mmCIF file of C-alpha atoms and ligand atoms in Angstrom:
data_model
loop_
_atom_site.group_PDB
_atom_site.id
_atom_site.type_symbol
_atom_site.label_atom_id
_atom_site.label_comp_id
_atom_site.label_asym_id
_atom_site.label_seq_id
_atom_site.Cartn_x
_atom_site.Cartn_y
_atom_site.Cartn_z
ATOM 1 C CA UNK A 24 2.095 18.058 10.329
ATOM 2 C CA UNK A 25 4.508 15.261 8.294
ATOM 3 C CA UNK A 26 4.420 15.132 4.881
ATOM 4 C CA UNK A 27 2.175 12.580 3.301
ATOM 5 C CA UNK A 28 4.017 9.894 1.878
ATOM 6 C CA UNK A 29 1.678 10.398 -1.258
ATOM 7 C CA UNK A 30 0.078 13.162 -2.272
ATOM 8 C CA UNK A 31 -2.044 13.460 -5.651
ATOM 9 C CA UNK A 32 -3.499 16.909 -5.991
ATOM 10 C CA UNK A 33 -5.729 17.547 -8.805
ATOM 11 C CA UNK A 34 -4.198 14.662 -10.983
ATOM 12 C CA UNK A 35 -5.951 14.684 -14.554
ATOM 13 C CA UNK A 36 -5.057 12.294 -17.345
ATOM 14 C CA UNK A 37 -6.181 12.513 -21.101
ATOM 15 C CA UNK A 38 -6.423 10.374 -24.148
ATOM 16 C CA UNK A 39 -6.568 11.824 -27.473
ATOM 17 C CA UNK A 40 -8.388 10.252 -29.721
ATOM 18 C CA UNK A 41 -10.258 10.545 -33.181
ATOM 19 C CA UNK A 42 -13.092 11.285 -31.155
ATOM 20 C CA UNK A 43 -12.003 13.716 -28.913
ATOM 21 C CA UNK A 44 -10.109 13.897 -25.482
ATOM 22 C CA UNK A 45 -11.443 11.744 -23.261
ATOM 23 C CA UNK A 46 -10.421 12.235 -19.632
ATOM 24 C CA UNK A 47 -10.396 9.154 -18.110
ATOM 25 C CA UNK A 48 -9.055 10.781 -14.459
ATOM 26 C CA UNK A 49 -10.508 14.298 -13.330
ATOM 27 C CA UNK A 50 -9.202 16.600 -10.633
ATOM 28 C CA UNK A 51 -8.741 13.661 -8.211
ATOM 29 C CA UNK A 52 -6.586 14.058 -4.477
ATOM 30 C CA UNK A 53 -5.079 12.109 -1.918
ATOM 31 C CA UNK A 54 -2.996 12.308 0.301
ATOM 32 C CA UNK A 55 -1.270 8.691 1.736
ATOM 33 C CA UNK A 56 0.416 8.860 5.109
ATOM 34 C CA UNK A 57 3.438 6.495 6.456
ATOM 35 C CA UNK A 58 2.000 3.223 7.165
ATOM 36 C CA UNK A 59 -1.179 3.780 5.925
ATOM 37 C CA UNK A 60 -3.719 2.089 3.550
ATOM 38 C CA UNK A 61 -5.681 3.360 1.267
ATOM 39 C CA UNK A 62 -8.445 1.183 -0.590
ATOM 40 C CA UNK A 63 -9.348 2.533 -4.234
ATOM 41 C CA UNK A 64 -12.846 1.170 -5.220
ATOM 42 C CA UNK A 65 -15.124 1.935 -8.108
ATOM 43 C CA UNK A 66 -16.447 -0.204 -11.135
ATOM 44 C CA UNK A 67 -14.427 -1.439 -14.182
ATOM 45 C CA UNK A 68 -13.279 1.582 -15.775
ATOM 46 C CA UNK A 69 -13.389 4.441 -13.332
ATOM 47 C CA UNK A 70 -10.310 5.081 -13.439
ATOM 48 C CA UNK A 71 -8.802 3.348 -10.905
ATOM 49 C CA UNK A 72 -5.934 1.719 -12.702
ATOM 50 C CA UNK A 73 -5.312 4.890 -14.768
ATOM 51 C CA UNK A 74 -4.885 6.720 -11.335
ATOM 52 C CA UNK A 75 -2.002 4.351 -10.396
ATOM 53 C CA UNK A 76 -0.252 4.043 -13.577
ATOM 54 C CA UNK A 77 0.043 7.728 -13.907
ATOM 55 C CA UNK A 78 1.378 8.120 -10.205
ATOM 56 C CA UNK A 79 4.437 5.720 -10.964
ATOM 57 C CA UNK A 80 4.757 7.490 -14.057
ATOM 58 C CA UNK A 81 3.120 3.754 -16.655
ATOM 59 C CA UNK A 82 0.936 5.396 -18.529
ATOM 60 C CA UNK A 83 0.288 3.677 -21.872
ATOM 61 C CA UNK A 84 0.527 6.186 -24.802
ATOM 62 C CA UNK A 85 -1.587 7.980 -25.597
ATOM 63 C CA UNK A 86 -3.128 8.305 -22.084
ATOM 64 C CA UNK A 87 -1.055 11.174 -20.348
ATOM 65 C CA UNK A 88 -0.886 13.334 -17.215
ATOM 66 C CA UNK A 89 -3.343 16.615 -18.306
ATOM 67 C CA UNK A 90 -2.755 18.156 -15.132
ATOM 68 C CA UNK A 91 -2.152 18.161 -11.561
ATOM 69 C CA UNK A 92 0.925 16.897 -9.386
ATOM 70 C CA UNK A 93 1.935 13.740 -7.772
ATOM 71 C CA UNK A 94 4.424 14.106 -4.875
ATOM 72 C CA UNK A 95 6.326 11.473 -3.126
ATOM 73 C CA UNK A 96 7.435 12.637 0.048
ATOM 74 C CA UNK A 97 6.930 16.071 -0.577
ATOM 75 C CA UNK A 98 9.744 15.904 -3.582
ATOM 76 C CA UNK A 99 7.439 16.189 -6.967
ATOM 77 C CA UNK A 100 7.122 13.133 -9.775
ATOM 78 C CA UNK A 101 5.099 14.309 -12.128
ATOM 79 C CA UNK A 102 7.406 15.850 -14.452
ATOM 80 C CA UNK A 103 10.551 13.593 -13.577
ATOM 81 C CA UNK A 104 12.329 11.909 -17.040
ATOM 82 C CA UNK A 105 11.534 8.708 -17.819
ATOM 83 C CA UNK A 106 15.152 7.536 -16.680
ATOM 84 C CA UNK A 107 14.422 9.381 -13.627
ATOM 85 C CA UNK A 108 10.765 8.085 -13.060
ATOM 86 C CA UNK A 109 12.630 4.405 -13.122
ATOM 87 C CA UNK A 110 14.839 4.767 -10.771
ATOM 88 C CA UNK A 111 12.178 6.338 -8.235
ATOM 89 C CA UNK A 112 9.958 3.310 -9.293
ATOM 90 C CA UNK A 113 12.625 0.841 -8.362
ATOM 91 C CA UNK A 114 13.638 2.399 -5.250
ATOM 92 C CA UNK A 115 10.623 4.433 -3.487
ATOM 93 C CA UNK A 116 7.744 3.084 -4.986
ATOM 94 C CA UNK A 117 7.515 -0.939 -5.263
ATOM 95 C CA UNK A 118 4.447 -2.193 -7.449
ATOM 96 C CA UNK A 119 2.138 -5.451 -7.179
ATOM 97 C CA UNK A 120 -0.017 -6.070 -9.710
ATOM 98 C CA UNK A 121 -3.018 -8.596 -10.455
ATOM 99 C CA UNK A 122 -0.777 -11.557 -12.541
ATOM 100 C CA UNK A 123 2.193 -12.015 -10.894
ATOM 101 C CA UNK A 124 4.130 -13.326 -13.988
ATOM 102 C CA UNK A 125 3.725 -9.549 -15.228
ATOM 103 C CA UNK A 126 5.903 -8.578 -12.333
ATOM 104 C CA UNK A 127 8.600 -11.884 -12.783
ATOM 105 C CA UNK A 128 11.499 -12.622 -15.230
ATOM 106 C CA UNK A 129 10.546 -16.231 -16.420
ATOM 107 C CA UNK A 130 13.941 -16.546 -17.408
ATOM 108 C CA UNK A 131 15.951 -15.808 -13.800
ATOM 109 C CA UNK A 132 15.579 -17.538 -10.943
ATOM 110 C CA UNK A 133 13.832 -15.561 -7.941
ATOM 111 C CA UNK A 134 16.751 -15.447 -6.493
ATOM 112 C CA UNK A 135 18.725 -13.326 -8.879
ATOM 113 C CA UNK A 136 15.631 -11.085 -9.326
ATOM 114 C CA UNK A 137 15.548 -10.635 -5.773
ATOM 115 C CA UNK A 138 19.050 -9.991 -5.009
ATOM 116 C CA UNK A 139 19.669 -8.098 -8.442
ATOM 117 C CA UNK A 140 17.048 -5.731 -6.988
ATOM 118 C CA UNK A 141 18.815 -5.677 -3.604
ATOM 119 C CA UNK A 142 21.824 -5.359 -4.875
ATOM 120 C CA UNK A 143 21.241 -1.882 -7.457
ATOM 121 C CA UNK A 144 19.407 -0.168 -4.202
ATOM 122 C CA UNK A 145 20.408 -0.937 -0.905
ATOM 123 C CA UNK A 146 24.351 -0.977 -2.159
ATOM 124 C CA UNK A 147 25.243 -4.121 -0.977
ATOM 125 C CA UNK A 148 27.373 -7.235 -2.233
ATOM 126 C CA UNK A 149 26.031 -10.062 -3.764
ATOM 127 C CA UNK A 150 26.615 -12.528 -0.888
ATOM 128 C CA UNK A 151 24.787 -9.915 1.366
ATOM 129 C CA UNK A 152 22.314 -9.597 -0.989
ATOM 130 C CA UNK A 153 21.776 -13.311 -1.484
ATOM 131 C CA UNK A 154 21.414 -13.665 2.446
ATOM 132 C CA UNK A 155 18.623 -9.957 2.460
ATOM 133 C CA UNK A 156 16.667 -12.249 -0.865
ATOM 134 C CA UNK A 157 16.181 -15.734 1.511
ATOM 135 C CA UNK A 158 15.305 -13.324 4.559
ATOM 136 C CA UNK A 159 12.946 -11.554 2.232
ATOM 137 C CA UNK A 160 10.920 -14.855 0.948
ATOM 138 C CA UNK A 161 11.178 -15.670 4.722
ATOM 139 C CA UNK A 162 9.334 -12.613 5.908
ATOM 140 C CA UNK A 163 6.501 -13.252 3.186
ATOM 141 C CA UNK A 164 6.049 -16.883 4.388
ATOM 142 C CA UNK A 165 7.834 -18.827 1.479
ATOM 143 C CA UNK A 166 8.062 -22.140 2.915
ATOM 144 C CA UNK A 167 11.669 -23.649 2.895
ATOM 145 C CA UNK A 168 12.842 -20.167 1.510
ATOM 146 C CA UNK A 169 16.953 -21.431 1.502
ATOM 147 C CA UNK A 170 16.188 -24.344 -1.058
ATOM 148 C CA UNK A 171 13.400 -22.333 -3.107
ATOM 149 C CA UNK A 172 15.699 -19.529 -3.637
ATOM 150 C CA UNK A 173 17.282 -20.940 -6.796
ATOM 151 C CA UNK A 174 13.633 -21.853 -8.204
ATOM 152 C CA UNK A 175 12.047 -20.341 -11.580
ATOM 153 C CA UNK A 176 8.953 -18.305 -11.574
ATOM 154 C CA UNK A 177 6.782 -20.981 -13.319
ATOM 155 C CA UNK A 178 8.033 -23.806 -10.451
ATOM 156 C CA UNK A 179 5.709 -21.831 -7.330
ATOM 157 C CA UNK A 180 2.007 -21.898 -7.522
ATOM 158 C CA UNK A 181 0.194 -18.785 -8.051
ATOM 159 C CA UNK A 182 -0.136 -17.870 -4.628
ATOM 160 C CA UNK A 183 3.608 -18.201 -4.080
ATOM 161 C CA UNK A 184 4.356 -16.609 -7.057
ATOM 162 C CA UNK A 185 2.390 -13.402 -5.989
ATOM 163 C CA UNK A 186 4.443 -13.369 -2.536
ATOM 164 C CA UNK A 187 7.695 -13.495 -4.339
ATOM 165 C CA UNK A 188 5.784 -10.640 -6.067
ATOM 166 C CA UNK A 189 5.315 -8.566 -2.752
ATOM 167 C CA UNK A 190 8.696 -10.207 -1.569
ATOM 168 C CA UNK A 191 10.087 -8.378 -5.017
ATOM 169 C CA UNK A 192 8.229 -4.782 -4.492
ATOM 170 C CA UNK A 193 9.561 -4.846 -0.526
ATOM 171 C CA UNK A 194 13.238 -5.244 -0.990
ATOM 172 C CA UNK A 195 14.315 -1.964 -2.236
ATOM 173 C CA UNK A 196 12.644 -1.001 0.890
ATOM 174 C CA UNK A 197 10.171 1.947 -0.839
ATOM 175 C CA UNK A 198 7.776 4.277 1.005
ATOM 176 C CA UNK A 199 5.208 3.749 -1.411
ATOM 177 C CA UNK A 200 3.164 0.303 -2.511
ATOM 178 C CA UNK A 201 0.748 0.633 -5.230
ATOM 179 C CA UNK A 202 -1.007 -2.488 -5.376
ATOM 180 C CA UNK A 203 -3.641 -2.938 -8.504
ATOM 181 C CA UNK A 204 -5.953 -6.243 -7.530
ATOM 182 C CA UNK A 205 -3.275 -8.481 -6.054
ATOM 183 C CA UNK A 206 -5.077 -11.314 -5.554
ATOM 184 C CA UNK A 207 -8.193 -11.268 -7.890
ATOM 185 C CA UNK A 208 -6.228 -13.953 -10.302
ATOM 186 C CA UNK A 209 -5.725 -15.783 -6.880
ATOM 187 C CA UNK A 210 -7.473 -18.867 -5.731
ATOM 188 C CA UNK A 211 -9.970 -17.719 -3.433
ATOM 189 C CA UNK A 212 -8.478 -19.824 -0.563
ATOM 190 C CA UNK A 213 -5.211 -18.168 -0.867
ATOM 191 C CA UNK A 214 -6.379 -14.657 -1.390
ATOM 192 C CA UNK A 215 -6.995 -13.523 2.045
ATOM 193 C CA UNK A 216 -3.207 -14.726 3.074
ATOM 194 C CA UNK A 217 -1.971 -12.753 0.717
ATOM 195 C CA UNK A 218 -3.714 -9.559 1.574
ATOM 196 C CA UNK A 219 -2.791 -10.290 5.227
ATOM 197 C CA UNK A 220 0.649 -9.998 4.487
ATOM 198 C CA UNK A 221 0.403 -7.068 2.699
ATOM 199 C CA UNK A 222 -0.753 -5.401 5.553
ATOM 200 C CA UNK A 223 1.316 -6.747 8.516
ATOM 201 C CA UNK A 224 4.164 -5.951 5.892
ATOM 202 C CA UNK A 225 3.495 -2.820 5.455
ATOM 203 C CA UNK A 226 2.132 -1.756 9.211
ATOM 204 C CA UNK A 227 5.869 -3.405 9.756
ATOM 205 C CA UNK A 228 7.679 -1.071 7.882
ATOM 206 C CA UNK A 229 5.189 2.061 7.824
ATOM 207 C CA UNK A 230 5.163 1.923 4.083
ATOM 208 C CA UNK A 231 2.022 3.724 2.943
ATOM 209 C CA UNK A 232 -0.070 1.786 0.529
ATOM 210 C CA UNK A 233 -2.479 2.333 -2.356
ATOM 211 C CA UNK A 234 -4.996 -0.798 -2.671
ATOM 212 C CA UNK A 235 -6.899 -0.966 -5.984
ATOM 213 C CA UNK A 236 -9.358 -3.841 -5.646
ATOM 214 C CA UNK A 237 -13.191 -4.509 -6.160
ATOM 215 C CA UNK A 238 -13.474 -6.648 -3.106
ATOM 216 C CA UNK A 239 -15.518 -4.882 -0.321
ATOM 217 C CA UNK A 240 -14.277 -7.159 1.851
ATOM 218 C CA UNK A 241 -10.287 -7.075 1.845
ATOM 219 C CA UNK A 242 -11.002 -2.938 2.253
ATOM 220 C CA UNK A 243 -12.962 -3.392 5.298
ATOM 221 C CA UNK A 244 -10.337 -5.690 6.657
ATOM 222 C CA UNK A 245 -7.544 -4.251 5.260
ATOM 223 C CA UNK A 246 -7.937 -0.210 4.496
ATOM 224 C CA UNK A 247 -7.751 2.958 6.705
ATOM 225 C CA UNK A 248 -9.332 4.991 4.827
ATOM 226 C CA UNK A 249 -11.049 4.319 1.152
ATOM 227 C CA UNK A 250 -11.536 6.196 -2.251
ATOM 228 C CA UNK A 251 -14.541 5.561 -4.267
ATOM 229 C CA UNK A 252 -13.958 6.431 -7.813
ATOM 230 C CA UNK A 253 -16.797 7.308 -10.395
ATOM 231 C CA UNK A 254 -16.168 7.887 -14.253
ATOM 232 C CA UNK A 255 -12.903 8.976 -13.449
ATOM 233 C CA UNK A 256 -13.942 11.335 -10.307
ATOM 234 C CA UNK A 257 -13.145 11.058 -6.967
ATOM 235 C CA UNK A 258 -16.668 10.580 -5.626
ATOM 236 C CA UNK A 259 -15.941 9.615 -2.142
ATOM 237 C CA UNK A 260 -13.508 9.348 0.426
ATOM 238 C CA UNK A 261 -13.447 8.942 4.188
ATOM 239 C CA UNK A 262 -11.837 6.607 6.999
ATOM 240 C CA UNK A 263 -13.680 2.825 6.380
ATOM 241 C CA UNK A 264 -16.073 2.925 9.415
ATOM 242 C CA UNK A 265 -17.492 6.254 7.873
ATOM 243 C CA UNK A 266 -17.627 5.292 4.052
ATOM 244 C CA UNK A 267 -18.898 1.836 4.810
ATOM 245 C CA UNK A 268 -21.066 2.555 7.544
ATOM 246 C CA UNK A 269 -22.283 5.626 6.750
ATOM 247 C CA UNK A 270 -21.647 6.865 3.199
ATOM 248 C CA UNK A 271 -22.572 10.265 1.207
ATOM 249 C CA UNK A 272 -22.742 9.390 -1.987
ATOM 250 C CA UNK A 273 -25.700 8.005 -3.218
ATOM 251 C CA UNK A 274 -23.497 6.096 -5.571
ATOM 252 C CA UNK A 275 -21.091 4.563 -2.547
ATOM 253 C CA UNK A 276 -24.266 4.468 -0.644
ATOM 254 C CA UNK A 277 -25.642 1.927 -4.126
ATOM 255 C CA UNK A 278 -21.951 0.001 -3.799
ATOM 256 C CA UNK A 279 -22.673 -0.759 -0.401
ATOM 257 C CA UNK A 280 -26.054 -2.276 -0.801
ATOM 258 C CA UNK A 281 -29.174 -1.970 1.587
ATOM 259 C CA UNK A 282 -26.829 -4.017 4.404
ATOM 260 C CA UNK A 283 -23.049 -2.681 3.880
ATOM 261 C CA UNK A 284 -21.372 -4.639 6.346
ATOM 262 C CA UNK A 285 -24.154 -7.203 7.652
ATOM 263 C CA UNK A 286 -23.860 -10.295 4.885
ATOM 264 C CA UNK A 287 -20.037 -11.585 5.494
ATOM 265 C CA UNK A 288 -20.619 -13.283 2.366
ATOM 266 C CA UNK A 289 -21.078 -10.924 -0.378
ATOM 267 C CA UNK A 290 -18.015 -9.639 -0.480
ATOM 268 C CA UNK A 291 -18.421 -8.125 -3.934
ATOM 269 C CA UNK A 292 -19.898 -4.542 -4.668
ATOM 270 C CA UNK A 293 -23.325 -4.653 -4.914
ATOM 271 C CA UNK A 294 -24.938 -4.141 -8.384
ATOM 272 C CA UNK A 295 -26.729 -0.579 -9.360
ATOM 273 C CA UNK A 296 -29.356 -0.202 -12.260
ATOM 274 C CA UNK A 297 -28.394 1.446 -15.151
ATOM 275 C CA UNK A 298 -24.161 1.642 -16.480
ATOM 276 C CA UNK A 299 -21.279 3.881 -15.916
ATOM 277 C CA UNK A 300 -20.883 6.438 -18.704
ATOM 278 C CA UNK A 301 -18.678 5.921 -21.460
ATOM 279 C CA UNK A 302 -15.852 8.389 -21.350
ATOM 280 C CA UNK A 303 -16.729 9.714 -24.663
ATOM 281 C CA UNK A 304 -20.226 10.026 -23.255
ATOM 282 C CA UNK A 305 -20.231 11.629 -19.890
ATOM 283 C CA UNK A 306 -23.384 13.860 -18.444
ATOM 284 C CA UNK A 307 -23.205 17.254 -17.677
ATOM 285 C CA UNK A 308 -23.012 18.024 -13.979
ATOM 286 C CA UNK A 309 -22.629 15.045 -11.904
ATOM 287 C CA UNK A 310 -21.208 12.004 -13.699
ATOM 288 C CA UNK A 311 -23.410 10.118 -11.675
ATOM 289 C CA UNK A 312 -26.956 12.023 -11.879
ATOM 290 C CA UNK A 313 -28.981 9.661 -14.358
ATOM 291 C CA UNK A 314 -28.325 6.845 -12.146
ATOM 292 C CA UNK A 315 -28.857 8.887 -8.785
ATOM 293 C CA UNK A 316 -32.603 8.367 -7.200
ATOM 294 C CA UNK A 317 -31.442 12.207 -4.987
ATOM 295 C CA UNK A 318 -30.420 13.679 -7.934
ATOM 296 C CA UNK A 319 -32.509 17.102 -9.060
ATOM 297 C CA UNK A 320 -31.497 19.837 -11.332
ATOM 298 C CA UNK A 321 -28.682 21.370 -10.054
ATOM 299 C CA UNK A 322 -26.803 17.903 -10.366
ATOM 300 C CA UNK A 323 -27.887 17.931 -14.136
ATOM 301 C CA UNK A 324 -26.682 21.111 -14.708
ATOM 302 C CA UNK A 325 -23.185 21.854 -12.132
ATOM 303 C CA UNK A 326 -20.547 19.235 -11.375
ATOM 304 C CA UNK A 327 -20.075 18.956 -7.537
ATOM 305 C CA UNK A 328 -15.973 19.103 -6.319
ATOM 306 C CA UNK A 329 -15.158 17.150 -3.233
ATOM 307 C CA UNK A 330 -16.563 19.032 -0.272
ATOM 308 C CA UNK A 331 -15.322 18.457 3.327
ATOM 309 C CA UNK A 332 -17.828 15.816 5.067
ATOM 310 C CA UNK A 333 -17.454 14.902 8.499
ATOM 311 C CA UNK A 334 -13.812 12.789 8.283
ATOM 312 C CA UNK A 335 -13.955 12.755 4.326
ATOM 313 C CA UNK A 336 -14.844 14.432 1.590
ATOM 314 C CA UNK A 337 -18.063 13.695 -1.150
ATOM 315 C CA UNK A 338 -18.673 15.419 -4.517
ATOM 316 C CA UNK A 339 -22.370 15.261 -4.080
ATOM 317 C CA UNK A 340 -24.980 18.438 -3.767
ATOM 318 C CA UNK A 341 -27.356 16.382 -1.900
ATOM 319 C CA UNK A 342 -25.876 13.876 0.481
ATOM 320 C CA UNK A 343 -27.174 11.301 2.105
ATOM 321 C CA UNK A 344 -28.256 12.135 5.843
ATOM 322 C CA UNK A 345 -26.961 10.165 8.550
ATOM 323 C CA UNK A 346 -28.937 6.891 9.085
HETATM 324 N N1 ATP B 30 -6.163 3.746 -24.990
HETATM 325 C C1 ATP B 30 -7.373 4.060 -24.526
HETATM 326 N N2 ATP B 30 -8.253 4.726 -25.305
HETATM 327 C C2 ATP B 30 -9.473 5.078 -24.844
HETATM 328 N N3 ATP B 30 -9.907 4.800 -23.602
HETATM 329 C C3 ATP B 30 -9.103 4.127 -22.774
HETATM 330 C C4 ATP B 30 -7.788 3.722 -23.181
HETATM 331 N N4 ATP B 30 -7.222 3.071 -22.162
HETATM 332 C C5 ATP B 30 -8.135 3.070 -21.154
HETATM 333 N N5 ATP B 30 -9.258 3.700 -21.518
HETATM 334 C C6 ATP B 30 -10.439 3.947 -20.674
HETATM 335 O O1 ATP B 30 -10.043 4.571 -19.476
HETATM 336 C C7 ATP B 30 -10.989 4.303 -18.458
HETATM 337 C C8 ATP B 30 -10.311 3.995 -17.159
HETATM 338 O O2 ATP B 30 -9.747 2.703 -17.207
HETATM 339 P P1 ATP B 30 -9.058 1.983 -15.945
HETATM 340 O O3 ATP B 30 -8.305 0.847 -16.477
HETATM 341 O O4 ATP B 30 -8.321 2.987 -15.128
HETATM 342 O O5 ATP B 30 -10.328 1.486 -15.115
HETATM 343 P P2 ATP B 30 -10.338 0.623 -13.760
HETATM 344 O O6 ATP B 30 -11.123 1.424 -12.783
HETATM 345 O O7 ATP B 30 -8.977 0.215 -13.393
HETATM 346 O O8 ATP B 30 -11.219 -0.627 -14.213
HETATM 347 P P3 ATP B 30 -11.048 -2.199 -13.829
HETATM 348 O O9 ATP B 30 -11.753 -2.341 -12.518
HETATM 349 O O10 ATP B 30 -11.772 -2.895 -14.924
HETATM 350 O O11 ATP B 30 -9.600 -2.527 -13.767
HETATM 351 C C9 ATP B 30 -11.877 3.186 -18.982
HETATM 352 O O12 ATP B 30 -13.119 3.749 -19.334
HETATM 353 C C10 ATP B 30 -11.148 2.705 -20.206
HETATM 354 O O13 ATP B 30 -12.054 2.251 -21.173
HETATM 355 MG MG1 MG B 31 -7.998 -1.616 -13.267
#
């Protein structure tokens, strides 16, 4: 079998705090292959951001890895230095997140970012890099990319800005793409381009890719396979067809609404009485029991680990039957 490009086994993260230690990620794994896509889903605050910061080693203090491993082609990251962690960030893992100006110098030109970038990793000279940063905006559909080259951040619209984003996290040519809501601060019209290119990039160059995003649709369209995240457990995963069309959990079955797939329009996760525990808060057994119209005693009482289910895996005791 080939190594996954990513593999998160039993990844934990905690926050102390006056409180107590919340754990804001809980035993969750994943394995990424070359050129594929997974989709993270779950509501604000399961942990979905927290999953990707502590795979490219951006934790914000005091959050921290509790336990686990994270391996990049087989080679772990969990434990490298910071100085280490950087330079596998720069080079293997290239990152896209939801306001592109996070991701942009305002003060150099794209250009310089670009072939700054290309010039540190790929070992090239700076004409040669120059020529690999206008190919670059080329291949990510910056119109004119010769005379925009030499632009500033704040000169390209927000759309453009969040290609010159992707353009940025291609260059070093990584394996890995964690991408945290890339579009949701886009105008809705340009949105779906963007997530297009993602993916033809990415099929292009067999990078695998980790897609955070609360948008139903762009995983249907865009994803393989897709994680569905619950107060900071994996609750589901499973190829698309399966966790869309068919899911376990009664909490991915909730997401999905009576008609998963059916209404084109409503793109958005679907809403579910009651709220996601606080951290400081969480049930015993199943994060997800007083919300859960299946849920009985045992789920009260014993926490459910992933279980193998058909293609996937659910960390439910009573899942739901095949429709
Ligand atoms: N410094 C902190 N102290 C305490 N709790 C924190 C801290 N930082 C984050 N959290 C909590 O960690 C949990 C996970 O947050 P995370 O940002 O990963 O959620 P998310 O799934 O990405 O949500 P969203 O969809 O809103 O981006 C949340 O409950 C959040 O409140
Ligand atoms: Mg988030």
């Amino acid at each position: 079998m080939n190594t996954p490009v990513l593999s998160v086994d039993a990844l934990s993260v905690e926050i102390p705090t006056r409180h107590g230690l919340l754990k804001p990620v809980d035993q969750v794994s994943w394995d990424i292959a070359k050129g594929e896509i997974l989709g993270v889903v779950g509501e604000s605050g399961a942990g979905k951001s927290m999953t990707g910061n502590a795979v490219i080693g951006l934790l914000d203090r005091p959050a921290r890895i509790s336990g686990g491993q994270v391996r990049l082609n087989g080679t772990r990251i969990d434990n490298l230095t910071p100085a280490q962690m950087r330079k596998v960030r720069g080079k293997q893992i290239g990152m896209v997140f939801q306001d592109p100006l996070t991701s942009l110098n305002p003060l150099l030109t794209i250009g310089d970012q670009l072939s700054e970038t290309i010039e540190t990793h790929l070992a090239v000279g700076r004409t040669e890099a120059r020529k690999r940063a206008i190919a670059a905006l080329d291949e990510v559909g910056i119109p004119a990319a010769k005379d925009r080259i030499d632009s500033y951040p704040f000169e390209f619209s927000g759309g453009m800005r969040q290609r010159v984003v992707i353009a940025l996290a291609l260059c070093a040519e990584p394996s890995l793409i964690i991408a945290d809501e890339p579009t949701t601060a886009l105008d809705v019209s340009v949105q779906a381009q963007v997530i297009a290119l993602l993916k033809r990039i990415c099929r292009e160059r067999g990078a695998a890719v980790m897609l955070i995003t609360h948008d139903m649709g762009v995983i249907a369209e865009t994803a393989d396979r897709v994680a569905v995240m619950y107060a900071g457990r994996l609750a589901e995963i499973g190829p698309v067809a399966q966790v869309l069309g068919a899911p376990r959990h009664p909490y991915t079955h909730g997401l999905m609404g009576a008609t998963p797939l059916a209404s084109k329009g409503r793109k958005r996760l679907a809403q579910i009485p009651g709220a996601m525990p606080r951290l400081g808060a969480l049930p015993n057994g199943c994060a997800f029991h007083p919300r859960c119209p299946k849920a009985q005693d045992k789920c009260k009482s014993d926490p459910r680990p992933t279980v193998q289910d058909g293609a996937g895996r659910a960390a439910c005791w009573f899942p739901m039957e095949d429709a």
